[in-house]
XYZ file of C-alpha atoms in Angstrom:
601
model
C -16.632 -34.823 -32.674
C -17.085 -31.047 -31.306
C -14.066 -28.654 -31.638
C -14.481 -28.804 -27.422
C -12.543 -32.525 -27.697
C -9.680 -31.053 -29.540
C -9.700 -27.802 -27.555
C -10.729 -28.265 -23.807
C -10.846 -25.105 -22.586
C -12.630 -25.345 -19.418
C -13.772 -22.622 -16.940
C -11.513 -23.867 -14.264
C -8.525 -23.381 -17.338
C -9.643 -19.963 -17.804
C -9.896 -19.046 -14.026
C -6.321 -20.740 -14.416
C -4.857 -18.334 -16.847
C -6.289 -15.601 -15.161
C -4.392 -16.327 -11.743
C -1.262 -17.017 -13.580
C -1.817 -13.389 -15.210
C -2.325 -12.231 -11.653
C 0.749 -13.774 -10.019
C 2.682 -12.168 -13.044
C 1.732 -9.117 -12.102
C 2.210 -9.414 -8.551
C 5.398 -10.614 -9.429
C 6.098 -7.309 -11.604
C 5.345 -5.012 -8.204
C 7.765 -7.400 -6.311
C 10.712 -6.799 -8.768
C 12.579 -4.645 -6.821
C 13.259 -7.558 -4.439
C 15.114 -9.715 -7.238
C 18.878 -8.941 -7.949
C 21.045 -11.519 -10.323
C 24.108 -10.709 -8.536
C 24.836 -13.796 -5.440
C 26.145 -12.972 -2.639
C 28.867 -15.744 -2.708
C 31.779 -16.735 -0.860
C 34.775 -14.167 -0.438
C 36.474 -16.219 -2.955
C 38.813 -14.446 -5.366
C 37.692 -14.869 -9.107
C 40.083 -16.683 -11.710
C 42.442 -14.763 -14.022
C 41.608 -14.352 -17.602
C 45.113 -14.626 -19.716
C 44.627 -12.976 -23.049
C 46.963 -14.158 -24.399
C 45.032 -17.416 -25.134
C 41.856 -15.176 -26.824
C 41.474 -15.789 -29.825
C 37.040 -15.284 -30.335
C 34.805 -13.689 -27.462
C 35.066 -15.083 -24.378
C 32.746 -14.287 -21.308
C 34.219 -11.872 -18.779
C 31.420 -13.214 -15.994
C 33.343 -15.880 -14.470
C 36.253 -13.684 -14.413
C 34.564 -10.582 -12.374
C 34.290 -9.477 -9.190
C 32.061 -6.901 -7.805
C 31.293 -4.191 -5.409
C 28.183 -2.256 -4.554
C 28.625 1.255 -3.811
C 25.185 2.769 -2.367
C 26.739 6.023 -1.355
C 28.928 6.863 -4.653
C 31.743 7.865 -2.432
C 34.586 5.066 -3.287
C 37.529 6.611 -5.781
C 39.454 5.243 -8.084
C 42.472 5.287 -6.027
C 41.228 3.736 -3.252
C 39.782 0.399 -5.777
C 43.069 0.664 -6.985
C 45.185 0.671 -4.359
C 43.027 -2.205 -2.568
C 41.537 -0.220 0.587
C 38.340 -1.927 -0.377
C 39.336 -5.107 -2.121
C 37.797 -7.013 0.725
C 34.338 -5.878 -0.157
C 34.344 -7.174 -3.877
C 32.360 -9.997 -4.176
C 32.777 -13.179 -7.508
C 29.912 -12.917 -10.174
C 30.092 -16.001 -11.081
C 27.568 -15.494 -14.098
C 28.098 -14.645 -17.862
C 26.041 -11.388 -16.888
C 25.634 -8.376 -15.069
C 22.849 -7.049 -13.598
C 22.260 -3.787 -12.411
C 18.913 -2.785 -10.659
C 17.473 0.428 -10.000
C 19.105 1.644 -6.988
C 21.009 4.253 -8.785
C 24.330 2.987 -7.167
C 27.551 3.223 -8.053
C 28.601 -0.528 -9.026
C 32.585 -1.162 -9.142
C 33.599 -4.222 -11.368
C 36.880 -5.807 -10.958
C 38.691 -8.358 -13.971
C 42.165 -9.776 -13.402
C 43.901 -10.000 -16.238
C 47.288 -11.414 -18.225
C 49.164 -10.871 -21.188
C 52.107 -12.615 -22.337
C 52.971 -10.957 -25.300
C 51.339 -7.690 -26.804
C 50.095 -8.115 -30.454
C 51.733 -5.141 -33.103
C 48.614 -5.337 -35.634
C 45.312 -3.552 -34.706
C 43.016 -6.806 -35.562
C 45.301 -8.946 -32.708
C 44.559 -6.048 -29.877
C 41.657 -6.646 -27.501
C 38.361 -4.858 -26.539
C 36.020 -5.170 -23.683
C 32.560 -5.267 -24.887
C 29.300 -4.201 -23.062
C 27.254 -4.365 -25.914
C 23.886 -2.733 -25.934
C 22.115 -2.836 -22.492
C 19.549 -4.733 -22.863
C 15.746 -4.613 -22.454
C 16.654 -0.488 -21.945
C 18.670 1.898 -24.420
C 21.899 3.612 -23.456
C 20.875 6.423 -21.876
C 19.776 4.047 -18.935
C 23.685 4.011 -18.194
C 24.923 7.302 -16.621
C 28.824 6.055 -15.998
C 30.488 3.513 -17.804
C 34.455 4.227 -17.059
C 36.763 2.099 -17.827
C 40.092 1.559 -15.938
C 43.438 -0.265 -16.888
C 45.599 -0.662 -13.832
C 49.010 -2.386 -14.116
C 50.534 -4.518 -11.106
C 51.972 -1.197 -9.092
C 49.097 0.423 -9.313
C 49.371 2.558 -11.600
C 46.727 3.529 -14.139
C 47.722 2.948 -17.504
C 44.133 3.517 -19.520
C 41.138 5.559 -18.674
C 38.319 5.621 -20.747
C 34.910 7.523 -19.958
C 31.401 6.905 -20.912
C 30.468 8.769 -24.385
C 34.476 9.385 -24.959
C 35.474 6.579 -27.269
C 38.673 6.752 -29.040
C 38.139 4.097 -31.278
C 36.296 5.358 -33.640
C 35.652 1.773 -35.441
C 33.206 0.672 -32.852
C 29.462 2.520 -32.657
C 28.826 1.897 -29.224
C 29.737 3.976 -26.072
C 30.355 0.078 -24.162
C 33.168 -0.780 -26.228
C 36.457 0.117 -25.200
C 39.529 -1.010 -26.549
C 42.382 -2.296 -24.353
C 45.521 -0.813 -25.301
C 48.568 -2.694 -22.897
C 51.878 -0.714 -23.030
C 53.794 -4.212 -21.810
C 53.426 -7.891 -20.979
C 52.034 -8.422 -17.780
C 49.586 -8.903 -15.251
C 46.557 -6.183 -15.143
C 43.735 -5.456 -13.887
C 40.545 -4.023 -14.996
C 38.301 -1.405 -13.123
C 34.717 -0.290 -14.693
C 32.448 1.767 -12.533
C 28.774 1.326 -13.885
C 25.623 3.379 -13.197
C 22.561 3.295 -14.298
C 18.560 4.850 -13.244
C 16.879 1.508 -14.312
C 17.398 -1.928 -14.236
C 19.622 -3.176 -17.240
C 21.986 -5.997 -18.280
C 25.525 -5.784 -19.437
C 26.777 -8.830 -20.729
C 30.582 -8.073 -20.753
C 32.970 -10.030 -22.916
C 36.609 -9.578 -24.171
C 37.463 -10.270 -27.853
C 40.283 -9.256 -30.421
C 39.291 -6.582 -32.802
C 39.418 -8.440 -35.964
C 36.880 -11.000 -34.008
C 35.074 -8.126 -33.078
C 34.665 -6.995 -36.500
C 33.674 -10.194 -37.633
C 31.250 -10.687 -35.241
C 29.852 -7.265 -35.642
C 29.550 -7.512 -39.677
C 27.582 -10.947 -39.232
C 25.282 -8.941 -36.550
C 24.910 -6.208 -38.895
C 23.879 -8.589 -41.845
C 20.993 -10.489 -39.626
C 19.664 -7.385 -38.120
C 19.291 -5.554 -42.406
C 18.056 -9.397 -42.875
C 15.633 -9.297 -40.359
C 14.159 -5.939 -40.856
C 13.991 -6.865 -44.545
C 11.949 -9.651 -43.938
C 9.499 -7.621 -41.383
C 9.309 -5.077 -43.975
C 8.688 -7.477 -46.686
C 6.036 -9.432 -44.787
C 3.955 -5.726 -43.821
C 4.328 -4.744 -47.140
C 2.702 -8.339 -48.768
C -0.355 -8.133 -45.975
C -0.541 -3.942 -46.799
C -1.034 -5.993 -50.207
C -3.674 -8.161 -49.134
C -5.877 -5.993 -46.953
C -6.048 -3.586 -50.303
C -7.317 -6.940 -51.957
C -9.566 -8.712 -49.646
C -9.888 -5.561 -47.290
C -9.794 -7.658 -44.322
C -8.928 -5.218 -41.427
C -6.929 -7.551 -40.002
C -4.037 -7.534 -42.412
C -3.862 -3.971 -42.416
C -3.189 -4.042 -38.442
C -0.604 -6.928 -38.898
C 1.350 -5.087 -40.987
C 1.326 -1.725 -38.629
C 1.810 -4.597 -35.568
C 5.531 -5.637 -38.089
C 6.148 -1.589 -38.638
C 6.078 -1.296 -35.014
C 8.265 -4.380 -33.977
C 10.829 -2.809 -36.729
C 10.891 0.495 -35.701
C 11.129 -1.318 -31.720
C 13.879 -3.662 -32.818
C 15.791 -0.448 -34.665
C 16.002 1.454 -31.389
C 16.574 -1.657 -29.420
C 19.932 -2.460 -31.666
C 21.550 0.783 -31.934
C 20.244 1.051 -35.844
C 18.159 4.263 -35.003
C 20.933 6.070 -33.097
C 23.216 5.392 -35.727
C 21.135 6.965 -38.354
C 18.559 9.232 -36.787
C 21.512 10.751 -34.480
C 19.274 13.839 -34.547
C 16.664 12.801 -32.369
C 19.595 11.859 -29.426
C 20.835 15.759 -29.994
C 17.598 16.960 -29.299
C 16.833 14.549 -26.212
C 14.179 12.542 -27.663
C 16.384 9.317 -27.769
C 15.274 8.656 -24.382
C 12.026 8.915 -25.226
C 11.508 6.596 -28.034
C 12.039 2.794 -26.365
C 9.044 3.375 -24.001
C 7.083 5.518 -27.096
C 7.504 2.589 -29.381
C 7.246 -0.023 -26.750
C 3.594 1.763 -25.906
C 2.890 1.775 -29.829
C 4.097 -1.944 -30.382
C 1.477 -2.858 -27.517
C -1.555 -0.880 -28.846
C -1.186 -1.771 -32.346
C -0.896 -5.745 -31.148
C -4.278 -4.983 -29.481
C -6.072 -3.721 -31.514
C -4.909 -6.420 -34.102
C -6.053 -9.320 -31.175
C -9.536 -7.017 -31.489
C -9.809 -7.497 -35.502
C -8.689 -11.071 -35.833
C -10.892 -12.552 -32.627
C -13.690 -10.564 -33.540
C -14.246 -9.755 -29.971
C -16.667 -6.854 -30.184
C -19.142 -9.931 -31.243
C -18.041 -12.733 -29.364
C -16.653 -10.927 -26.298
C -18.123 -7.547 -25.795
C -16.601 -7.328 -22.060
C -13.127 -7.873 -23.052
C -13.705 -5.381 -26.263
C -14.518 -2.706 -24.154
C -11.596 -3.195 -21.605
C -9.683 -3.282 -24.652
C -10.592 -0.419 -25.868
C -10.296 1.086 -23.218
C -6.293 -0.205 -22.394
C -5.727 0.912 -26.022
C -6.975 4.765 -25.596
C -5.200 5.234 -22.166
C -2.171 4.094 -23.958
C -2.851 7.220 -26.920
C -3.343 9.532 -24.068
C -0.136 8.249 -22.413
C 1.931 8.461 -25.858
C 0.983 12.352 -25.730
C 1.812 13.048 -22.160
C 4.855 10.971 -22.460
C 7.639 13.684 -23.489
C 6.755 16.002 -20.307
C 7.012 13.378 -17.654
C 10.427 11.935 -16.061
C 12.274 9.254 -17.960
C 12.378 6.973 -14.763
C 8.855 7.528 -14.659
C 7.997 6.445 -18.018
C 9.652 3.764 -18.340
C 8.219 2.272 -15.063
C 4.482 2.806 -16.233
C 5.334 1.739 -19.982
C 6.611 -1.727 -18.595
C 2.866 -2.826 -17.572
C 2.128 -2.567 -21.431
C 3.546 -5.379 -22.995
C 1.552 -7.313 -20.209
C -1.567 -6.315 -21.809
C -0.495 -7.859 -24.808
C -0.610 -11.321 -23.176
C -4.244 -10.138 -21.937
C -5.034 -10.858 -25.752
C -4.711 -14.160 -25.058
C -7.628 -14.723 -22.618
C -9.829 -13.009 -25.497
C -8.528 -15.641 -27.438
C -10.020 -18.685 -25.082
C -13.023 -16.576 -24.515
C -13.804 -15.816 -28.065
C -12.779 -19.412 -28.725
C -15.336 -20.793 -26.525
C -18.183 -18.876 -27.904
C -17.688 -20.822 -31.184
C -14.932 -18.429 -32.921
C -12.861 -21.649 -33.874
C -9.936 -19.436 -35.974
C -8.860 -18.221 -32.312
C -7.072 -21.620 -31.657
C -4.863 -20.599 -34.661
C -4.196 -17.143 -32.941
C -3.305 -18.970 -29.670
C -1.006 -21.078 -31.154
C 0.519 -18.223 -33.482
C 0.717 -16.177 -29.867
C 1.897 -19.288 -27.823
C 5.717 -18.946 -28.330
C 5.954 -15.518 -26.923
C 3.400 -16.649 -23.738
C 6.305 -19.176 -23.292
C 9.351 -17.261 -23.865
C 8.208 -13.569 -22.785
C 7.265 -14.134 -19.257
C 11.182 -16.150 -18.657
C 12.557 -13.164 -20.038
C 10.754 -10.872 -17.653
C 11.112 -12.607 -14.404
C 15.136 -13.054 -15.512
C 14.987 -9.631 -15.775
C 13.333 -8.819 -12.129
C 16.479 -11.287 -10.975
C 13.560 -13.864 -9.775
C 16.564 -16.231 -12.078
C 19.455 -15.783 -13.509
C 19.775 -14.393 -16.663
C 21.902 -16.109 -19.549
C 23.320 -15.269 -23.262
C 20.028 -17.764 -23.962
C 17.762 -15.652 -22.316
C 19.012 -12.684 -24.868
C 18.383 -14.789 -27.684
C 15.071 -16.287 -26.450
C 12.819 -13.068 -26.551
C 13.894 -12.171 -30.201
C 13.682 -15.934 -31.158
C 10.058 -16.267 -29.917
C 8.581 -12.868 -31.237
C 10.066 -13.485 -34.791
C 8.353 -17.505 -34.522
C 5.174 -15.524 -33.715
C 4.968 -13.229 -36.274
C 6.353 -15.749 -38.556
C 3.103 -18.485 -37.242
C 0.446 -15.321 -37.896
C -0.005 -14.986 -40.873
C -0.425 -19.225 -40.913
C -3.704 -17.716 -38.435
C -4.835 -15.528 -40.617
C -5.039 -17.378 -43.885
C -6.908 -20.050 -41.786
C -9.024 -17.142 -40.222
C -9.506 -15.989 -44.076
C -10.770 -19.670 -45.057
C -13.062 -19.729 -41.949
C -14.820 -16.265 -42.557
C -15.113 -17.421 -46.254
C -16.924 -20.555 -45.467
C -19.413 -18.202 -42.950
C -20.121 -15.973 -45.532
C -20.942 -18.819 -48.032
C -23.133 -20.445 -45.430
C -24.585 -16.784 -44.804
C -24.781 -16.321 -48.288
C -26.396 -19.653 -48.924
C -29.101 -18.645 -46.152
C -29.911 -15.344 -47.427
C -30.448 -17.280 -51.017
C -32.803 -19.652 -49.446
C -34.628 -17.024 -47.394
C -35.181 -14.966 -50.540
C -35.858 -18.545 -52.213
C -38.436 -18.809 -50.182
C -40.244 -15.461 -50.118
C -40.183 -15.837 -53.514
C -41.645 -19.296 -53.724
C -45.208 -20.673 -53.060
C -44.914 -22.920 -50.334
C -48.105 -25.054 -51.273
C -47.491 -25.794 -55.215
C -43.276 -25.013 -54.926
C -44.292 -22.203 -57.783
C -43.181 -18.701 -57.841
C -45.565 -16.878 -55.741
C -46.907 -12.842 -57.243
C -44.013 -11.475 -56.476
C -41.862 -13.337 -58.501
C -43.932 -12.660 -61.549
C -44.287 -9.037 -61.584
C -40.297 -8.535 -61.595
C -39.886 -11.512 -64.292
C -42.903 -9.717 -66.427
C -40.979 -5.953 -66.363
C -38.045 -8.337 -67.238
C -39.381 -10.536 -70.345
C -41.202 -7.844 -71.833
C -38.241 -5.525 -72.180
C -36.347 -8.165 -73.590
C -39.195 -8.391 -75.970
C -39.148 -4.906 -76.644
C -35.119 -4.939 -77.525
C -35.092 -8.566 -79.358
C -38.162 -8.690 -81.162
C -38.772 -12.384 -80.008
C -42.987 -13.422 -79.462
C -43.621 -13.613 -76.040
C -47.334 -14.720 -74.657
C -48.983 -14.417 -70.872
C -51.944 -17.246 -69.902
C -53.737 -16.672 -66.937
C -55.685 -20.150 -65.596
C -57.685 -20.109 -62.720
C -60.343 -22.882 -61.123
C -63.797 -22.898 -61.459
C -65.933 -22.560 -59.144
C -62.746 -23.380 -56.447
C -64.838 -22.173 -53.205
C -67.563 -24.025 -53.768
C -65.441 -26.908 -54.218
C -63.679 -26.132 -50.756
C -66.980 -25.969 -49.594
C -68.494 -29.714 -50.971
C -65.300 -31.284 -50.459
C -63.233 -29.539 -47.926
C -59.969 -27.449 -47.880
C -57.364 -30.817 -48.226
C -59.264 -31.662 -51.449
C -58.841 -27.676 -52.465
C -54.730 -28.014 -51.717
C -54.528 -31.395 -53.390
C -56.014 -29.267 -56.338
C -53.702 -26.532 -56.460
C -50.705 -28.894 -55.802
C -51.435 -31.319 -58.567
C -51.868 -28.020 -61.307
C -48.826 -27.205 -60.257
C -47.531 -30.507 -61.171
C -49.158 -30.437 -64.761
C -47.822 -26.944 -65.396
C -43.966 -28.133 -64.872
C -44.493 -31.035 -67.063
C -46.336 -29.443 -69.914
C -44.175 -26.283 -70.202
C -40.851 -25.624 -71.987
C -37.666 -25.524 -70.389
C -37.700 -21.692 -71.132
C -41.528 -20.899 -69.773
C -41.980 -19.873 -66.472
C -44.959 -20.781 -64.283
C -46.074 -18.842 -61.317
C -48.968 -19.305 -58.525
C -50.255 -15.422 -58.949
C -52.874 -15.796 -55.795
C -55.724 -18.001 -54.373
C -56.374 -20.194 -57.558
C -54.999 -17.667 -60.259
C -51.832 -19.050 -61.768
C -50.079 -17.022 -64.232
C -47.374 -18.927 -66.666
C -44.597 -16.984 -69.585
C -43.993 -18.301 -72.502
C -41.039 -16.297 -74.509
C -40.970 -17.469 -77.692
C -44.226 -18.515 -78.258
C -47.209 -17.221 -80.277
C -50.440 -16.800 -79.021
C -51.703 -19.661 -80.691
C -49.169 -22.055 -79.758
C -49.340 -20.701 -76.210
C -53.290 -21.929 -76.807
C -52.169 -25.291 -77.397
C -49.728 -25.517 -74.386
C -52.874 -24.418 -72.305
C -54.761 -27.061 -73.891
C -53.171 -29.550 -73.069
C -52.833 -28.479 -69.466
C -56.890 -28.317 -69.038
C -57.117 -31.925 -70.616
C -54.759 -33.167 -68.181
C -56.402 -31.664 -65.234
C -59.354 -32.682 -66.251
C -58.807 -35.919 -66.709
C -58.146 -35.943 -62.846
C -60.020 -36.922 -59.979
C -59.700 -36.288 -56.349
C -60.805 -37.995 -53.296
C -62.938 -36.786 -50.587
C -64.750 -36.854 -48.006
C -68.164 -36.823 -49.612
C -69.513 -40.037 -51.676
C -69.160 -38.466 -55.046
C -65.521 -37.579 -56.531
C -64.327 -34.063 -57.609
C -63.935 -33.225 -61.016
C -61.580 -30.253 -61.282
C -62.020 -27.400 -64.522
C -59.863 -24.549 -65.263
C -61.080 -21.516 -67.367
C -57.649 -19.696 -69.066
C -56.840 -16.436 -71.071
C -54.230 -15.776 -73.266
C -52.585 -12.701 -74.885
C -49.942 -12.436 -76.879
C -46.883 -9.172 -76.039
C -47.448 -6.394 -78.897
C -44.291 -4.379 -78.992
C -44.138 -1.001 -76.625
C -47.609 -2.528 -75.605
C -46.075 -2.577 -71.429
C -46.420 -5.147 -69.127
C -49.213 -3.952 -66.731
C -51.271 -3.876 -70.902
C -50.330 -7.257 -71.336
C -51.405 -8.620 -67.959
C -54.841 -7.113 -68.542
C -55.671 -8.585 -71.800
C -54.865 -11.357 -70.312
C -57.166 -11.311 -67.373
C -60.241 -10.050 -70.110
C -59.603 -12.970 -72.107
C -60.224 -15.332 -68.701
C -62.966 -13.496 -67.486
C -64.644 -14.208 -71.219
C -63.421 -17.968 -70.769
C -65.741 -18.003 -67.049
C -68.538 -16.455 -69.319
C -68.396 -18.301 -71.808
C -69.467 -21.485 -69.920
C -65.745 -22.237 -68.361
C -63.505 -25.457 -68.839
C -61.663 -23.237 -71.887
C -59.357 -21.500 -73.224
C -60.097 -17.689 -74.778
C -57.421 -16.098 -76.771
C -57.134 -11.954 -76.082
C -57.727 -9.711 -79.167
């Protein structure tokens, strides 16, 4: 059964991939159009009492809304309810802002019954990190805490966090001077589109909750960091290129997921003071795609299997360089519009995969199914993002479930990729050995042909030379052989040379070598041997032969005689000395009436 059963990829499934790529990017230029907020009913959102917090809980359901395009609505006048009428129920655990650069006014009714003395009982509105984009997407992020007059009671700005427990700019704690009923104002901007999933929690929950995050984030990068270092490992062992790009395509992701978290601000705080911060998400974003690439180039082997897609590859991955180094002089809004196409080329890798795959490169299935969870849960996560859906706290899990279950399944692909190129380079191997089996054998008698013989005669007379061991060289070859081609034809002549190739590997040694040196010269080694007990091997290979008779066409049958020389190896003598002697003492033999054997002097 062909690999085409288990895999049927058919040209009508790779036009279909290609469309779907196409309506993904269609999709991608239509973004604008999609907005997660729902223009619902003027119905006032339900009251959150606090007082019954005790771990996060979802402000969504509790918010209301207002867009304000021209940035011209105050404080006081949200306060004071001159434009309650225009607020609007989320009705969804998150925000969504797009790129419209408007002010957006959020609105949270809430009660407290009693308010807590110790710090860990207090609350906190959380923002968390915007997703998808880094902070510096948000321009405002004020908070307001207004009590049931009106009146203000806590203002907090964007960037101006008093509590200095808490890393991020979107968490605010909610200090209440009294029981009552309150309600909360936050006016949001931001130059691209981002998602704020706002909750409420105590600060000892907070804590918690941040500690565990802390601990799978160092456990995470830990095990990235582990896994590139163990394939850094393996590409210095095997040198297989493509472990050496998986661990740079890990590095990346690490460095990706650092910024993405918060981890890189925290610790590189330089790079925010000298207003590169901005810059990195897109930067890495751009590297993560290019090294992921170029890894899909290595492990598909596509410069052999699809030379079309290589070059397009190439030449995605070298506009991407040349974007990297223009990057810091262009406009952030800019950038990260254009750097948004790149992870899209990314799932391009996986119509290599197909091709490659159906021009016989069978370790591409493993790449396909080591790629397949992102292809599922990457695209959900992008058209949640363009507001196509809504987006959910599963949807922020989902991306950073299905990249780590990829890179988790690769190197699974590789090690079978390994195991496949290992079995082609035996079977490579294993043809180049019977290709040079073959131009070293004679096809006629299954001997070693001349060429054979002169390396294995340099060889066996300088072992000669350095053990000291006898070694002896006969030289037989047919009498009068053209004449007998002539009486008797050339299939009488091949029947000839095949059967004294027959006696030869029966009368010789296990350690003698025989070789066909040409026409009807054969040539046969015997280390070990002196020249007199070489004689008698030869002997008995001229009785044998001529104790044969072949068939032919003519009436008469042909008798078959063999004239051979011998010469024994004197030490320092040299092969091309040896093989001479040899040749002398045959010649003699043909002299000497033929159908014998002359020993060399």
């Amino acid at each position: 059964m062909s690999w085409a059963n288990h895999f049927p990829f058919t040209k009508n499934a790779v036009i279909g991939t290609i469309l779907n790529l196409a309506l993904l990017l269609i999709a991608v230029l239509l973004s604008t159009v999609g907005n997660a907020v729902p223009a619902s009913a003027k119905s006032q959102a339900p009251t959150l009492y606090l007082s019954k917090v005790i771990g996060p809980v979802s402000l969504g359901p509790h918010l209301e809304i207002l867009k304000d395009s021209e940035k011209n609505i105050t404080i006081e006048q949200v306060v004071t309810g001159q434009v309650s009428q225009r607020f609007l129920p989320l009705k969804s655990d998150t925000f969504f802002l797009d790129d419209s650069k408007a002010n957006w006014w959020i609105k949270a009714a809430l009660s407290i019954s009693e308010v807590p003395e110790q710090l860990p009982h207090h609350w906190v509105i959380d923002a968390g990190w915007p997703e998808f984009w880094d902070w510096y997407a948000v321009k405002v992020f004020d908070v307001y805490l207004a009590d049931s007059n009106g009146n203000i009671r806590l203002q907090r700005a964007f960037g101006k966090n008093e509590f200095s427990l808490f890393i991020s700019p979107f968490v605010h704690q909610l200090q209440f001077p009294e029981p009552g009923d309150y309600t909360l104002f936050i006016r949001v901007r931001s130059d691209l589109p981002v998602f704020l999933p706002l909750v409420t929690n105590t600060v000892g929950s907070y804590m918690h909750s941040f500690r565990k995050v802390s601990m799978i984030k160092a456990l995470v990068c830990g095990v990235l960091l582990a896994m590139a270092f163990i394939h850094f490992v393996l590409y210095l062992c095997i040198r297989d290129d493509a472990y050496v790009w998986y661990s740079g395509f890990i590095l990346t992701l690490v460095l990706y997921l650092t910024v993405q978290t918060g981890l890189m601000r925290e610790y590189v705080p330089a790079l925010w003071s000298a207003g590169l911060g901005q810059y990195l998400d897109p930067a890495l974003l751009t590297l993560f795609s290019i090294v992921f690439l170029q890894f899909a180039r290595i492990y598909l082997a596509s410069r052999i299997y699809a030379p079309n897609h290589d070059r397009l590859s190439l030449i995605i991955i070298w506009s991407g360089v040349c974007w990297l180094g223009i990057l810091p002089f262009l406009n952030v809004s800019l950038v990260n519009t254009v750097t948004l196409a790149y992870p899209m080329f990314c799932i391009y890798s996986m119509l290599i995969a197909i091709v490659t795959m159906r021009k016989g490169f069978y370790p591409a299935r493993h790449f396909i199914f080591a790629f397949s969870p992102y292809i599922l849960g990457g695209p959900t996560v992008l058209l949640a993002y363009m507001g196509i859906f809504e987006y959910s706290s599963f949807l922020f899990y989902l991306l950073p479930l299905v990249s780590m279950i990829s890179v988790l399944l690769f190197p699974y692909a590789l090690t079978r990729r390994l195991g496949h190129l290992r079995i082609d380079q035996g079977q490579i191997q294993r043809k180049k050995q019977a290709t040079s089996q073959r131009a070293m054998t004679d096809s006629l008698t299954g001997l070693p042909n001349a060429r054979l013989f002169q390396r294995d005669l340099v060889q066996f007379t300088r072992r000669t030379d350095q053990q000291g061991e006898s070694l002896s060289l006969a030289i037989f070859d047919v009498d009068d052989f053209k004449q007998l081609n002539h009486e008797h034809g050339p299939m009488v002549g091949d029947e000839v040379l095949k059967a004294m190739g027959r006696i030869i590997r029966v009368a010789i040694r296990d350690s003698d070598k025989a070789y066909r040196y040409g026409g009807e010269e054969f040539c046969l080694l015997l280390p070990g041997s002196t020249v007199h007990e070489g004689a008698a091997i030869c002997e008995r290979i001229r009785e044998s032969l001529q104790n044969l008779k072949f068939a032919s066409d003519s009436e008469r049958l042909a008798k078959v005689t063999i004239s051979t020389g011998i010469a024994e190896y004197s030490t320092a003598e040299g092969p091309d000395s040896l093989l001479f002697r040899a040749s002398r003492a045959m010649y003699r033999a043909k002299a000497d009436g033929k159908d014998t054997v002359v020993v060399a002097v």
